Backbone as JSON, one array per atom type, in Angstrom:
{
  "sequence": "MPMLLRKHPLITFIAVVIALLLTWGFWPQPIMVETKPATRSPSLSRRRDAPALSTVMSSPPR",
  "N": [[5.62, 175.28, -72.36], [7.17, 173.81, -74.36], [9.7, 174.84, -73.76], [10.19, 173.84, -71.23], [10.42, 171.12, -71.82], [12.74, 171.11, -73.31], [14.53, 172.06, -71.48], [14.6, 170.19, -69.4], [15.13, 167.32, -70.27], [15.59, 164.76, -69.24], [13.78, 164.41, -67.11], [11.4, 164.48, -68.55], [11.75, 162.22, -70.16], [11.79, 160.21, -68.18], [9.2, 160.49, -67.15], [7.68, 159.74, -69.4], [8.52, 157.09, -69.69], [7.56, 155.99, -67.27], [4.81, 156.37, -67.66], [4.42, 154.68, -69.88], [5.15, 152.19, -68.75], [3.18, 151.93, -66.75], [0.89, 151.8, -68.39], [1.42, 149.42, -69.8], [1.52, 147.62, -67.65], [-1.09, 147.64, -66.59], [-2.6, 146.77, -68.69], [-5.22, 144.75, -69.95], [-5.13, 141.19, -69.77], [-5.76, 138.17, -71.56], [-7.25, 135.24, -70.12], [-7.13, 131.71, -69.65], [-9.97, 129.68, -69.57], [-12.08, 127.03, -68.41], [-14.39, 125.49, -70.48], [-17.65, 124.17, -71.25], [-20.05, 122.48, -73.27], [-23.45, 123.64, -73.28], [-26.06, 121.88, -71.71], [-29.34, 120.41, -71.41], [-30.82, 119.77, -68.38], [-32.36, 116.86, -67.16], [-33.57, 116.74, -64.68], [-34.6, 119.16, -63.87], [-37.48, 121.15, -64.16], [-39.96, 123.34, -65.59], [-42.8, 124.98, -64.5], [-45.81, 126.58, -65.16], [-47.55, 128.63, -63.1], [-49.16, 130.91, -62.78], [-50.08, 133.8, -64.74], [-47.16, 135.24, -66.02], [-45.59, 134.22, -63.99], [-43.35, 131.73, -62.9], [-42.23, 128.5, -61.81], [-39.46, 126.74, -60.64], [-38.73, 123.42, -60.38], [-37.42, 120.52, -58.67], [-38.08, 118.0, -59.56], [-40.04, 116.39, -62.15], [-43.39, 117.65, -62.76], [-46.34, 116.05, -61.47]],
  "CA": [[5.79, 173.85, -72.27], [8.33, 173.34, -75.11], [10.93, 175.24, -73.08], [10.37, 172.9, -70.13], [10.88, 169.86, -72.4], [14.14, 171.29, -73.73], [15.37, 172.33, -70.31], [14.69, 169.0, -68.55], [14.76, 166.15, -71.07], [15.63, 163.54, -68.43], [12.51, 164.32, -66.38], [10.4, 164.14, -69.56], [11.98, 160.82, -70.53], [11.37, 159.37, -67.06], [7.74, 160.55, -67.1], [7.16, 158.93, -70.51], [8.78, 155.68, -69.36], [6.62, 155.61, -66.21], [3.49, 156.27, -68.28], [4.4, 153.45, -70.69], [5.15, 151.03, -67.85], [1.84, 151.82, -66.15], [-0.02, 151.33, -69.43], [1.73, 148.01, -70.04], [1.2, 146.84, -66.45], [-2.53, 147.54, -66.36], [-3.28, 146.32, -69.9], [-5.88, 143.47, -69.63], [-4.59, 140.0, -70.41], [-6.73, 137.07, -71.61], [-6.93, 134.09, -69.29], [-7.77, 130.48, -70.11], [-11.03, 129.16, -68.69], [-12.63, 125.75, -68.85], [-15.75, 125.64, -71.0], [-18.37, 122.95, -71.6], [-21.29, 122.79, -73.98], [-24.64, 123.69, -72.44], [-27.0, 120.77, -71.87], [-30.57, 120.55, -70.65], [-30.86, 118.79, -67.31], [-33.69, 116.25, -67.08], [-34.13, 116.81, -63.34], [-35.24, 120.45, -63.65], [-38.6, 121.43, -65.05], [-40.57, 124.63, -65.35], [-44.25, 124.89, -64.52], [-46.42, 127.9, -65.14], [-48.64, 128.65, -62.13], [-50.01, 132.07, -63.03], [-49.46, 134.6, -65.8], [-45.87, 135.9, -65.74], [-44.89, 133.58, -62.86], [-42.94, 130.36, -63.16], [-41.61, 127.83, -60.67], [-38.47, 125.73, -61.0], [-38.88, 122.3, -59.44], [-36.32, 119.56, -58.81], [-38.58, 116.8, -60.21], [-41.13, 116.75, -63.07], [-44.7, 117.7, -62.11], [-47.14, 114.82, -61.62]],
  "C": [[6.98, 173.36, -73.09], [9.65, 173.7, -74.44], [11.24, 174.28, -71.94], [10.89, 171.56, -70.65], [12.34, 169.96, -72.82], [15.07, 171.46, -72.53], [15.61, 171.06, -69.48], [14.3, 167.75, -69.34], [14.76, 164.85, -70.27], [14.32, 163.34, -67.67], [11.39, 163.92, -67.35], [10.52, 162.68, -69.96], [11.49, 159.88, -69.43], [9.84, 159.36, -66.95], [7.11, 159.7, -68.2], [7.36, 157.45, -70.22], [7.81, 155.19, -68.29], [5.21, 155.45, -66.79], [3.37, 155.0, -69.12], [4.37, 152.2, -69.83], [3.8, 150.84, -67.16], [0.82, 151.31, -67.16], [0.19, 149.84, -69.69], [1.31, 147.14, -68.86], [-0.29, 146.65, -66.23], [-3.3, 147.11, -67.6], [-3.92, 144.95, -69.61], [-5.28, 142.32, -70.43], [-5.67, 138.92, -70.47], [-6.29, 135.93, -70.69], [-7.69, 132.88, -69.83], [-8.81, 130.04, -69.08], [-11.54, 127.85, -69.27], [-14.06, 125.96, -69.3], [-16.33, 124.27, -71.33], [-19.59, 123.35, -72.4], [-22.48, 122.77, -73.02], [-25.55, 122.51, -72.75], [-28.22, 121.02, -71.02], [-30.63, 119.42, -69.63], [-32.26, 118.19, -67.22], [-34.34, 116.4, -65.71], [-34.81, 118.15, -63.04], [-36.37, 120.64, -64.65], [-39.18, 122.79, -64.68], [-42.08, 124.48, -65.48], [-44.81, 126.29, -64.39], [-47.63, 127.86, -64.21], [-49.64, 129.77, -62.43], [-49.37, 132.88, -64.15], [-48.22, 135.34, -65.28], [-45.16, 135.36, -64.51], [-44.52, 132.16, -63.26], [-42.2, 129.81, -61.95], [-40.63, 126.79, -61.2], [-38.53, 124.65, -59.94], [-37.74, 121.32, -59.69], [-36.78, 118.26, -59.44], [-39.75, 117.2, -61.12], [-42.47, 116.76, -62.34], [-45.49, 116.42, -62.4], [-48.44, 115.07, -62.3]]
}
């Protein structure tokens, strides 16, 4: 392997540059997103019908 690097330095340089460009190109970038604080909606309620079962309703139970 060292002989190959000494014999063809241009090919080695090009391979390293391609590897660096691929690494840079696929590196994850942060993106801005819109965030809001979580709030509890008054129109949704949870009622327990049976053990380990729950129902989400659009209006409060009567």
